[in-house]
Amino acid sequence: MNEKRVLLDHGSGGVASRDLIENIFLPRLNNPILAQFEDSAIIQAGSARLAFTTDSYVVDPIFFPGGDIGKLAVHGTINDLAMQGASPVGLSLSIILEEGFTLADLERVADSIGIASQDSGIPVVTGDTKVVPRGKADKIFITTSGIGIVPDSLSLGSGHAKPGDVVLVSGYMGDHGVTIMAARSGLAIKSSIQSDSAPLHRLVAALLEQVPDGIRCFRDPTRGGVATVLSEIAEKSHVQIEINEEKIPVRPGVDTACEMLGLDPLYLANEGKCIIIADQKVAGTLLSTMRQHPEGQSGEIIGSVISLPPGRNGRVVMKTAVGGTRIIGPLSGEPLPRIC
Amino acid sequence: MNEKRVLLDHGSGGVASRDLIENIFLPRLNNPILAQFEDSAIIQAGSARLAFTTDSYVVDPIFFPGGDIGKLAVHGTINDLAMQGASPVGLSLSIILEEGFTLADLERVADSIGIASQDSGIPVVTGDTKVVPRGKADKIFITTSGIGIVPDSLSLGSGHAKPGDVVLVSGYMGDHGVTIMAARSGLAIKSSIQSDSAPLHRLVAALLEQVPDGIRCFRDPTRGGVATVLSEIAEKSHVQIEINEEKIPVRPGVDTACEMLGLDPLYLANEGKCIIIADQKVAGTLLSTMRQHPEGQSGEIIGSVISLPPGRNGRVVMKTAVGGTRIIGPLSGEPLPRIC
């Protein structure tokens, strides 16, 4: 008998990842909060409304242009909190080390975690370290969790998009994913291309301050990229999302590297960018506020939300640069493992 | 040059683990909460006083008598919250899978996580799944984090022990550690010996309800066992802790297996037991309350806290069964990797 097994694609953040969670974990952890599939859970703890999130980082290589596994872990968890409009309060840090990993490299990762934590202003308050024998892990895996405070009045969600809304991105797409894939393939790409790893909590706070009403959701397009995240939003909101290829910011060097590596920037992971769905009335204020912020300088309005044609499920349609249209599905069957 | 590298002993929860954290992480994550080395951090989130904790589970084998890696992860995180007197609110679950791990085994672990979560009444509210290629991890690693609410009036800490206090344990020592080591060595031990994996939040809540004042600290003697935890308490409280070997509950089967495997039950991990330091005035109430509880039926008073002789650092001294005394240090130089 051919036993069913875990495949690399189960970790890509696309359709297979979702199937694994929906088929194996959700029925057993029966829980409406978990089933919402947001970047963090919103839970009530006494009088506090908290965001709570976790992610494991298994990126390969662990050091890459623009960052390393430690920086990524700190920023990734801060961003998952920020995407729910939360003010991050503290992080946890749990490390699995392979026996024989050099202490020099561990110090380099720890340096990077320390700097990312200090620069973000979010402390690491608790942690754990485990060691497994040589060959039972790959150098270092990091799991960070985070807690944030969510304003009581705030209601964000991937199911909140409405016809007439606009779709914004906070900057160039694909930088992180292409950097990792290029590093793994040995492709020498332009030195200007590097991971976009960055914390987004200050950008989100600035946007929510300027635009207290009208933002439907923030999402960070990590594994699976903007295509997968917009597909999830379209599905959960029962809408059609139309995006304009020419409006999606992609650096020329990323475009070139994607062609050489056979990748599509729409499906590549980003680690310092967000997608925002918002009422069109606030689009101008959002865009101008975003562009004044270091993490949003290259922000763009890339599309809009329209009603679904009768009988259709939520979907994403792209107007291509050459004037056609293309249906954009979630990442499926193209494993991009260990991208974060 | 012989580069310094991570050793298995760095993950044993003893002296080497502590050195790694003190030398590499603490200086870079400079943070008074992290430096307290408690089972969970206490942080303020708005108006809420929270306990926050994380642990990675890399136990080998993943299935063992009395439990598996999933049950262990749920109970371990609940217990780290409970040790700070917190009422657990929710858990996160982050899983690193090795490509090729069977979905049948994953379902078995997920079943176990679901049952442990439901039996404890503590939901898993957020999660993540990553996959690494075959040979880059060992089957499955699980990292759980947890949030709990700590009563404002409660002040517990490993540095709070005072001369005149008593030392209690909630039951038999060493069951989990000996079960794992026996499973790995292929030793057939008595079928009555199995992991003690169990959630302690209800026991702790019952004890705090009956004894609102006078409990100095709870600690769960996982990696490094009762010897390492008592050493930490003695050091942080600047006291001498005297324990009585004859009073320490150890199952006869565990004693026998320890002799065969060359292990000392005082240094073995427990996953459903706690140590309590408390004012001697409340010792009787604590013991009787504990023994009425399913997780504390075999509880004992095993020792007392006395003043340090002049010029001494905090230490643990054991009166042995044969009438001598022995200094009990923290686990050192004896790697017991992947015990949890």
mmCIF file of N, CA, C and O in Angstrom, chain A residues 4-7 11 25 28-29 31 41 45-47 50 52 55-56 94-95 100-103 110-111 114 118 123-126 128-131 133 135-138 141 143 145 147 149 223 338, chain B residues 3-6 11 25 28 31 41 45-47 50 52 55-56 94-95 100-103 110-111 114 118 123-126 128-131 133 135-138 141 143 145 147 149 223 338:
data_model
loop_
_atom_site.group_PDB
_atom_site.id
_atom_site.type_symbol
_atom_site.label_atom_id
_atom_site.label_comp_id
_atom_site.label_asym_id
_atom_site.label_seq_id
_atom_site.Cartn_x
_atom_site.Cartn_y
_atom_site.Cartn_z
ATOM 1 N N LYS A 4 -0.001 7.589 2.394
ATOM 2 C CA LYS A 4 0.050 9.033 2.120
ATOM 3 C C LYS A 4 1.071 9.688 3.037
ATOM 4 O O LYS A 4 1.131 9.383 4.224
ATOM 5 N N ARG A 5 1.835 10.590 2.453
ATOM 6 C CA ARG A 5 2.932 11.206 3.188
ATOM 7 C C ARG A 5 2.946 12.716 3.027
ATOM 8 O O ARG A 5 2.355 13.266 2.099
ATOM 9 N N VAL A 6 3.653 13.370 3.940
ATOM 10 C CA VAL A 6 3.842 14.816 3.845
ATOM 11 C C VAL A 6 4.745 15.116 2.650
ATOM 12 O O VAL A 6 5.791 14.497 2.475
ATOM 13 N N LEU A 7 4.325 16.068 1.825
ATOM 14 C CA LEU A 7 5.092 16.509 0.660
ATOM 15 C C LEU A 7 5.610 17.925 0.903
ATOM 16 O O LEU A 7 5.050 18.671 1.702
ATOM 17 N N GLY A 11 4.039 22.564 2.614
ATOM 18 C CA GLY A 11 4.594 23.682 3.381
ATOM 19 C C GLY A 11 4.699 24.965 2.600
ATOM 20 O O GLY A 11 5.284 25.930 3.087
ATOM 21 N N PHE A 25 -5.909 19.249 10.812
ATOM 22 C CA PHE A 25 -5.909 19.964 12.093
ATOM 23 C C PHE A 25 -7.276 20.537 12.482
ATOM 24 O O PHE A 25 -7.707 20.360 13.623
ATOM 25 N N ARG A 28 -9.800 18.360 14.269
ATOM 26 C CA ARG A 28 -9.361 17.854 15.577
ATOM 27 C C ARG A 28 -9.191 18.955 16.615
ATOM 28 O O ARG A 28 -9.115 18.692 17.803
ATOM 29 N N LEU A 29 -9.019 20.181 16.144
ATOM 30 C CA LEU A 29 -8.813 21.304 17.061
ATOM 31 C C LEU A 29 -10.023 22.215 16.991
ATOM 32 O O LEU A 29 -9.910 23.426 17.125
ATOM 33 N N ASN A 31 -12.393 24.696 16.495
ATOM 34 C CA ASN A 31 -12.239 25.980 17.165
ATOM 35 C C ASN A 31 -12.485 27.090 16.149
ATOM 36 O O ASN A 31 -11.756 27.215 15.166
ATOM 37 N N ALA A 41 -4.651 35.258 15.646
ATOM 38 C CA ALA A 41 -5.950 35.029 16.271
ATOM 39 C C ALA A 41 -6.274 36.231 17.145
ATOM 40 O O ALA A 41 -5.378 36.834 17.731
ATOM 41 N N ALA A 45 -8.583 38.150 26.683
ATOM 42 C CA ALA A 45 -7.880 37.669 27.883
ATOM 43 C C ALA A 45 -8.239 38.637 28.999
ATOM 44 O O ALA A 45 -7.660 39.711 29.113
ATOM 45 N N GLY A 46 -9.230 38.252 29.802
ATOM 46 C CA GLY A 46 -9.728 39.178 30.809
ATOM 47 C C GLY A 46 -10.295 40.388 30.088
ATOM 48 O O GLY A 46 -11.100 40.263 29.163
ATOM 49 N N SER A 47 -9.820 41.566 30.462
ATOM 50 C CA SER A 47 -10.340 42.791 29.863
ATOM 51 C C SER A 47 -9.602 43.163 28.581
ATOM 52 O O SER A 47 -9.976 44.108 27.897
ATOM 53 N N LEU A 50 -6.647 40.665 22.596
ATOM 54 C CA LEU A 50 -5.275 40.369 22.171
ATOM 55 C C LEU A 50 -5.239 39.751 20.792
ATOM 56 O O LEU A 50 -6.137 39.003 20.400
ATOM 57 N N PHE A 52 -2.716 37.112 18.802
ATOM 58 C CA PHE A 52 -1.760 36.065 19.189
ATOM 59 C C PHE A 52 -1.404 35.301 17.912
ATOM 60 O O PHE A 52 -2.295 34.904 17.161
ATOM 61 N N ASP A 55 4.784 31.497 14.138
ATOM 62 C CA ASP A 55 5.336 31.017 12.871
ATOM 63 C C ASP A 55 6.665 30.341 13.138
ATOM 64 O O ASP A 55 7.464 30.821 13.942
ATOM 65 N N SER A 56 6.903 29.248 12.419
ATOM 66 C CA SER A 56 8.227 28.622 12.430
ATOM 67 C C SER A 56 8.986 29.080 11.199
ATOM 68 O O SER A 56 8.416 29.192 10.110
ATOM 69 N N SER A 94 11.735 30.456 20.238
ATOM 70 C CA SER A 94 12.078 29.073 20.533
ATOM 71 C C SER A 94 12.964 28.548 19.407
ATOM 72 O O SER A 94 12.615 28.643 18.242
ATOM 73 N N ILE A 95 14.112 28.026 19.782
ATOM 74 C CA ILE A 95 15.136 27.675 18.805
ATOM 75 C C ILE A 95 15.444 26.187 18.859
ATOM 76 O O ILE A 95 15.642 25.627 19.935
ATOM 77 N N GLY A 100 26.466 20.611 16.356
ATOM 78 C CA GLY A 100 27.546 20.928 15.434
ATOM 79 C C GLY A 100 27.418 22.282 14.752
ATOM 80 O O GLY A 100 28.362 22.751 14.113
ATOM 81 N N PHE A 101 26.254 22.920 14.875
ATOM 82 C CA PHE A 101 26.085 24.287 14.348
ATOM 83 C C PHE A 101 27.111 25.170 15.059
ATOM 84 O O PHE A 101 27.307 25.040 16.276
ATOM 85 N N THR A 102 27.776 26.042 14.337
ATOM 86 C CA THR A 102 28.842 26.796 15.002
ATOM 87 C C THR A 102 28.257 27.877 15.913
ATOM 88 O O THR A 102 27.252 28.507 15.591
ATOM 89 N N LEU A 103 28.925 28.080 17.041
ATOM 90 C CA LEU A 103 28.478 29.140 17.948
ATOM 91 C C LEU A 103 28.647 30.501 17.281
ATOM 92 O O LEU A 103 27.890 31.434 17.563
ATOM 93 N N ALA A 110 21.766 35.492 16.674
ATOM 94 C CA ALA A 110 21.302 36.141 17.908
ATOM 95 C C ALA A 110 21.497 37.660 17.818
ATOM 96 O O ALA A 110 20.636 38.431 18.262
ATOM 97 N N ASP A 111 22.614 38.091 17.244
ATOM 98 C CA ASP A 111 22.828 39.523 17.004
ATOM 99 C C ASP A 111 21.671 40.109 16.210
ATOM 100 O O ASP A 111 21.135 41.169 16.531
ATOM 101 N N GLY A 114 18.514 40.348 18.129
ATOM 102 C CA GLY A 114 18.606 41.456 19.077
ATOM 103 C C GLY A 114 18.403 42.802 18.387
ATOM 104 O O GLY A 114 17.647 43.645 18.877
ATOM 105 N N GLN A 118 15.285 45.335 18.931
ATOM 106 C CA GLN A 118 15.495 46.708 19.409
ATOM 107 C C GLN A 118 15.000 47.745 18.405
ATOM 108 O O GLN A 118 14.340 48.713 18.780
ATOM 109 N N PRO A 123 10.166 43.703 22.586
ATOM 110 C CA PRO A 123 11.107 42.819 23.274
ATOM 111 C C PRO A 123 10.792 41.329 23.109
ATOM 112 O O PRO A 123 9.641 40.944 22.950
ATOM 113 N N VAL A 124 11.850 40.542 23.145
ATOM 114 C CA VAL A 124 11.701 39.089 23.286
ATOM 115 C C VAL A 124 11.623 38.821 24.787
ATOM 116 O O VAL A 124 12.569 39.115 25.514
ATOM 117 N N VAL A 125 10.506 38.284 25.254
ATOM 118 C CA VAL A 125 10.313 38.173 26.702
ATOM 119 C C VAL A 125 10.442 36.759 27.236
ATOM 120 O O VAL A 125 10.582 36.553 28.442
ATOM 121 N N THR A 126 10.382 35.759 26.358
ATOM 122 C CA THR A 126 10.481 34.383 26.836
ATOM 123 C C THR A 126 11.036 33.512 25.714
ATOM 124 O O THR A 126 10.928 33.884 24.545
ATOM 125 N N ASP A 128 13.070 29.411 24.501
ATOM 126 C CA ASP A 128 13.434 28.015 24.747
ATOM 127 C C ASP A 128 14.499 27.621 23.728
ATOM 128 O O ASP A 128 14.557 28.178 22.632
ATOM 129 N N THR A 129 15.361 26.697 24.103
ATOM 130 C CA THR A 129 16.370 26.176 23.179
ATOM 131 C C THR A 129 16.404 24.662 23.275
ATOM 132 O O THR A 129 16.476 24.110 24.371
ATOM 133 N N LYS A 130 16.348 24.013 22.133
ATOM 134 C CA LYS A 130 16.513 22.557 22.090
ATOM 135 C C LYS A 130 17.646 22.233 21.121
ATOM 136 O O LYS A 130 17.919 23.010 20.199
ATOM 137 N N VAL A 131 18.289 21.088 21.340
ATOM 138 C CA VAL A 131 19.345 20.632 20.442
ATOM 139 C C VAL A 131 18.999 19.218 19.995
ATOM 140 O O VAL A 131 18.598 18.390 20.824
ATOM 141 N N PRO A 133 20.455 15.801 17.527
ATOM 142 C CA PRO A 133 21.734 15.293 17.011
ATOM 143 C C PRO A 133 21.968 15.712 15.555
ATOM 144 O O PRO A 133 21.027 15.978 14.806
ATOM 145 N N GLY A 135 22.353 15.951 11.797
ATOM 146 C CA GLY A 135 21.587 15.253 10.759
ATOM 147 C C GLY A 135 20.102 15.125 11.067
ATOM 148 O O GLY A 135 19.345 14.609 10.248
ATOM 149 N N LYS A 136 19.669 15.602 12.241
ATOM 150 C CA LYS A 136 18.251 15.506 12.598
ATOM 151 C C LYS A 136 17.536 16.854 12.476
ATOM 152 O O LYS A 136 16.336 16.968 12.767
ATOM 153 N N ALA A 137 18.274 17.899 12.122
ATOM 154 C CA ALA A 137 17.673 19.194 11.771
ATOM 155 C C ALA A 137 18.652 19.821 10.795
ATOM 156 O O ALA A 137 19.706 19.230 10.513
ATOM 157 N N ASP A 138 18.340 21.007 10.275
ATOM 158 C CA ASP A 138 19.255 21.664 9.349
ATOM 159 C C ASP A 138 19.711 22.990 9.966
ATOM 160 O O ASP A 138 19.019 23.997 9.854
ATOM 161 N N PHE A 141 16.352 26.092 13.327
ATOM 162 C CA PHE A 141 14.957 26.439 13.053
ATOM 163 C C PHE A 141 14.506 27.357 14.183
ATOM 164 O O PHE A 141 14.853 27.128 15.350
ATOM 165 N N THR A 143 11.175 29.379 15.977
ATOM 166 C CA THR A 143 9.736 29.636 16.069
ATOM 167 C C THR A 143 9.512 30.839 16.961
ATOM 168 O O THR A 143 9.967 30.853 18.107
ATOM 169 N N SER A 145 6.556 33.533 18.508
ATOM 170 C CA SER A 145 5.146 33.842 18.707
ATOM 171 C C SER A 145 5.085 35.273 19.200
ATOM 172 O O SER A 145 6.095 35.812 19.669
ATOM 173 N N ILE A 147 2.415 38.544 20.966
ATOM 174 C CA ILE A 147 1.168 39.048 21.538
ATOM 175 C C ILE A 147 1.065 40.527 21.206
ATOM 176 O O ILE A 147 2.045 41.262 21.310
ATOM 177 N N ILE A 149 -1.882 44.076 21.338
ATOM 178 C CA ILE A 149 -3.160 44.593 21.842
ATOM 179 C C ILE A 149 -3.949 45.157 20.668
ATOM 180 O O ILE A 149 -3.422 45.943 19.878
ATOM 181 N N ARG A 223 4.409 33.446 2.284
ATOM 182 C CA ARG A 223 4.341 32.260 1.418
ATOM 183 C C ARG A 223 3.101 32.318 0.527
ATOM 184 O O ARG A 223 2.006 32.600 1.004
ATOM 185 N N ARG A 338 10.844 26.195 2.148
ATOM 186 C CA ARG A 338 11.846 26.859 2.997
ATOM 187 C C ARG A 338 12.173 28.264 2.528
ATOM 188 O O ARG A 338 13.314 28.687 2.539
ATOM 189 N N GLU B 3 36.602 25.342 15.732
ATOM 190 C CA GLU B 3 35.516 26.263 16.010
ATOM 191 C C GLU B 3 34.603 25.707 17.107
ATOM 192 O O GLU B 3 34.336 24.513 17.146
ATOM 193 N N LYS B 4 34.103 26.594 17.942
ATOM 194 C CA LYS B 4 33.164 26.156 18.975
ATOM 195 C C LYS B 4 31.812 25.868 18.336
ATOM 196 O O LYS B 4 31.342 26.609 17.473
ATOM 197 N N ARG B 5 31.214 24.787 18.768
ATOM 198 C CA ARG B 5 29.981 24.327 18.148
ATOM 199 C C ARG B 5 28.914 23.982 19.182
ATOM 200 O O ARG B 5 29.221 23.773 20.353
ATOM 201 N N VAL B 6 27.687 23.916 18.708
ATOM 202 C CA VAL B 6 26.582 23.493 19.562
ATOM 203 C C VAL B 6 26.743 22.010 19.873
ATOM 204 O O VAL B 6 26.988 21.201 18.971
ATOM 205 N N GLY B 11 21.351 21.360 25.003
ATOM 206 C CA GLY B 11 19.894 21.246 24.992
ATOM 207 C C GLY B 11 19.328 20.464 26.159
ATOM 208 O O GLY B 11 18.147 20.172 26.186
ATOM 209 N N PHE B 25 22.350 34.612 24.239
ATOM 210 C CA PHE B 25 21.084 35.313 24.024
ATOM 211 C C PHE B 25 20.867 36.505 24.949
ATOM 212 O O PHE B 25 20.494 37.584 24.497
ATOM 213 N N ARG B 28 22.299 39.907 24.061
ATOM 214 C CA ARG B 28 21.797 40.482 22.808
ATOM 215 C C ARG B 28 20.314 40.821 22.865
ATOM 216 O O ARG B 28 19.808 41.569 22.033
ATOM 217 N N ASN B 31 17.040 42.282 28.376
ATOM 218 C CA ASN B 31 15.631 42.369 28.729
ATOM 219 C C ASN B 31 15.446 41.751 30.114
ATOM 220 O O ASN B 31 15.698 40.569 30.310
ATOM 221 N N ALA B 41 7.069 34.228 31.100
ATOM 222 C CA ALA B 41 7.279 35.644 31.352
ATOM 223 C C ALA B 41 5.974 36.249 31.834
ATOM 224 O O ALA B 41 4.896 35.829 31.421
ATOM 225 N N ALA B 45 -0.172 43.748 29.352
ATOM 226 C CA ALA B 45 -0.718 44.050 28.015
ATOM 227 C C ALA B 45 -1.970 44.870 28.245
ATOM 228 O O ALA B 45 -3.036 44.327 28.529
ATOM 229 N N GLY B 46 -1.820 46.200 28.143
ATOM 230 C CA GLY B 46 -2.938 47.067 28.496
ATOM 231 C C GLY B 46 -3.259 46.846 29.955
ATOM 232 O O GLY B 46 -2.370 46.876 30.809
ATOM 233 N N SER B 47 -4.522 46.538 30.229
ATOM 234 C CA SER B 47 -4.934 46.360 31.611
ATOM 235 C C SER B 47 -4.719 44.932 32.099
ATOM 236 O O SER B 47 -4.939 44.636 33.269
ATOM 237 N N LEU B 50 -0.375 39.293 31.978
ATOM 238 C CA LEU B 50 -0.351 38.036 31.241
ATOM 239 C C LEU B 50 0.891 37.219 31.557
ATOM 240 O O LEU B 50 1.972 37.763 31.787
ATOM 241 N N PHE B 52 3.236 34.461 29.500
ATOM 242 C CA PHE B 52 3.492 34.133 28.091
ATOM 243 C C PHE B 52 4.674 33.174 28.079
ATOM 244 O O PHE B 52 5.697 33.434 28.726
ATOM 245 N N ASP B 55 7.752 26.690 24.138
ATOM 246 C CA ASP B 55 8.670 25.555 24.189
ATOM 247 C C ASP B 55 8.612 24.808 22.871
ATOM 248 O O ASP B 55 7.536 24.649 22.303
ATOM 249 N N SER B 56 9.776 24.347 22.425
ATOM 250 C CA SER B 56 9.822 23.449 21.272
ATOM 251 C C SER B 56 9.930 22.021 21.778
ATOM 252 O O SER B 56 10.635 21.751 22.751
ATOM 253 N N SER B 94 2.885 25.442 16.314
ATOM 254 C CA SER B 94 3.659 25.576 15.085
ATOM 255 C C SER B 94 4.419 24.276 14.844
ATOM 256 O O SER B 94 5.119 23.783 15.721
ATOM 257 N N ILE B 95 4.243 23.730 13.651
ATOM 258 C CA ILE B 95 4.730 22.384 13.373
ATOM 259 C C ILE B 95 5.729 22.405 12.225
ATOM 260 O O ILE B 95 5.479 23.018 11.195
ATOM 261 N N GLY B 100 7.879 13.319 3.763
ATOM 262 C CA GLY B 100 7.831 11.863 3.843
ATOM 263 C C GLY B 100 7.232 11.330 5.135
ATOM 264 O O GLY B 100 6.940 10.133 5.231
ATOM 265 N N PHE B 101 7.036 12.193 6.129
ATOM 266 C CA PHE B 101 6.350 11.782 7.365
ATOM 267 C C PHE B 101 4.951 11.314 6.963
ATOM 268 O O PHE B 101 4.290 11.945 6.139
ATOM 269 N N THR B 102 4.514 10.202 7.525
ATOM 270 C CA THR B 102 3.220 9.697 7.042
ATOM 271 C C THR B 102 2.063 10.547 7.581
ATOM 272 O O THR B 102 2.089 11.001 8.723
ATOM 273 N N LEU B 103 1.069 10.728 6.724
ATOM 274 C CA LEU B 103 -0.120 11.469 7.169
ATOM 275 C C LEU B 103 -0.835 10.704 8.274
ATOM 276 O O LEU B 103 -1.468 11.317 9.139
ATOM 277 N N ALA B 110 -2.082 14.793 15.673
ATOM 278 C CA ALA B 110 -3.132 15.819 15.704
ATOM 279 C C ALA B 110 -4.295 15.388 16.591
ATOM 280 O O ALA B 110 -4.864 16.197 17.334
ATOM 281 N N ASP B 111 -4.647 14.094 16.522
ATOM 282 C CA ASP B 111 -5.672 13.549 17.433
ATOM 283 C C ASP B 111 -5.300 13.832 18.881
ATOM 284 O O ASP B 111 -6.119 14.277 19.686
ATOM 285 N N GLY B 114 -5.559 17.409 19.831
ATOM 286 C CA GLY B 114 -6.972 17.769 19.980
ATOM 287 C C GLY B 114 -7.539 17.278 21.305
ATOM 288 O O GLY B 114 -8.230 18.010 22.017
ATOM 289 N N GLN B 118 -8.783 19.575 24.400
ATOM 290 C CA GLN B 118 -10.164 19.507 24.887
ATOM 291 C C GLN B 118 -10.225 19.074 26.348
ATOM 292 O O GLN B 118 -10.982 19.655 27.134
ATOM 293 N N PRO B 123 -8.020 26.040 24.354
ATOM 294 C CA PRO B 123 -8.045 25.900 22.899
ATOM 295 C C PRO B 123 -6.723 26.264 22.221
ATOM 296 O O PRO B 123 -5.973 27.105 22.705
ATOM 297 N N VAL B 124 -6.474 25.604 21.095
ATOM 298 C CA VAL B 124 -5.412 26.034 20.180
ATOM 299 C C VAL B 124 -6.044 27.075 19.266
ATOM 300 O O VAL B 124 -6.982 26.764 18.536
ATOM 301 N N VAL B 125 -5.534 28.316 19.321
ATOM 302 C CA VAL B 125 -6.210 29.400 18.592
ATOM 303 C C VAL B 125 -5.473 29.866 17.346
ATOM 304 O O VAL B 125 -6.038 30.566 16.506
ATOM 305 N N THR B 126 -4.203 29.501 17.204
ATOM 306 C CA THR B 126 -3.460 29.944 16.027
ATOM 307 C C THR B 126 -2.334 28.945 15.758
ATOM 308 O O THR B 126 -1.921 28.216 16.672
ATOM 309 N N ASP B 128 0.840 27.278 12.644
ATOM 310 C CA ASP B 128 1.639 27.371 11.422
ATOM 311 C C ASP B 128 2.172 25.979 11.110
ATOM 312 O O ASP B 128 2.361 25.156 12.007
ATOM 313 N N THR B 129 2.391 25.715 9.839
ATOM 314 C CA THR B 129 2.989 24.443 9.425
ATOM 315 C C THR B 129 4.070 24.707 8.393
ATOM 316 O O THR B 129 3.846 25.430 7.434
ATOM 317 N N LYS B 130 5.235 24.136 8.606
ATOM 318 C CA LYS B 130 6.306 24.206 7.618
ATOM 319 C C LYS B 130 6.747 22.786 7.281
ATOM 320 O O LYS B 130 6.607 21.872 8.116
ATOM 321 N N VAL B 131 7.286 22.610 6.086
ATOM 322 C CA VAL B 131 7.815 21.312 5.675
ATOM 323 C C VAL B 131 9.254 21.507 5.210
ATOM 324 O O VAL B 131 9.542 22.458 4.481
ATOM 325 N N PRO B 133 12.798 19.362 3.537
ATOM 326 C CA PRO B 133 13.067 18.143 2.768
ATOM 327 C C PRO B 133 13.491 16.978 3.665
ATOM 328 O O PRO B 133 14.010 17.178 4.763
ATOM 329 N N GLY B 135 15.329 14.288 5.577
ATOM 330 C CA GLY B 135 16.690 14.317 6.120
ATOM 331 C C GLY B 135 17.084 15.658 6.722
ATOM 332 O O GLY B 135 18.182 15.804 7.247
ATOM 333 N N LYS B 136 16.195 16.659 6.628
ATOM 334 C CA LYS B 136 16.518 17.977 7.189
ATOM 335 C C LYS B 136 15.802 18.237 8.511
ATOM 336 O O LYS B 136 15.923 19.312 9.103
ATOM 337 N N ALA B 137 14.977 17.285 8.936
ATOM 338 C CA ALA B 137 14.381 17.328 10.278
ATOM 339 C C ALA B 137 14.138 15.869 10.642
ATOM 340 O O ALA B 137 14.398 14.974 9.819
ATOM 341 N N ASP B 138 13.647 15.611 11.847
ATOM 342 C CA ASP B 138 13.370 14.228 12.227
ATOM 343 C C ASP B 138 11.876 14.066 12.483
ATOM 344 O O ASP B 138 11.387 14.362 13.572
ATOM 345 N N PHE B 141 8.653 18.228 14.576
ATOM 346 C CA PHE B 141 8.994 19.068 15.732
ATOM 347 C C PHE B 141 7.785 19.983 15.975
ATOM 348 O O PHE B 141 7.198 20.495 15.024
ATOM 349 N N THR B 143 6.308 23.339 18.201
ATOM 350 C CA THR B 143 6.517 24.443 19.139
ATOM 351 C C THR B 143 5.157 24.987 19.547
ATOM 352 O O THR B 143 4.349 25.374 18.702
ATOM 353 N N SER B 145 3.181 27.793 22.118
ATOM 354 C CA SER B 145 3.265 28.943 23.013
ATOM 355 C C SER B 145 1.920 29.069 23.689
ATOM 356 O O SER B 145 0.935 28.494 23.220
ATOM 357 N N ILE B 147 -0.718 31.706 26.343
ATOM 358 C CA ILE B 147 -1.029 32.933 27.072
ATOM 359 C C ILE B 147 -1.928 32.578 28.247
ATOM 360 O O ILE B 147 -2.858 31.777 28.095
ATOM 361 N N ILE B 149 -3.756 34.345 32.100
ATOM 362 C CA ILE B 149 -4.028 35.548 32.888
ATOM 363 C C ILE B 149 -3.542 35.325 34.319
ATOM 364 O O ILE B 149 -3.869 34.305 34.935
ATOM 365 N N ARG B 223 13.156 19.204 31.875
ATOM 366 C CA ARG B 223 14.572 18.891 31.608
ATOM 367 C C ARG B 223 15.428 19.261 32.815
ATOM 368 O O ARG B 223 15.294 20.348 33.361
ATOM 369 N N ARG B 338 16.681 15.353 23.666
ATOM 370 C CA ARG B 338 15.380 15.027 23.075
ATOM 371 C C ARG B 338 14.486 14.254 24.025
ATOM 372 O O ARG B 338 13.800 13.315 23.644
#
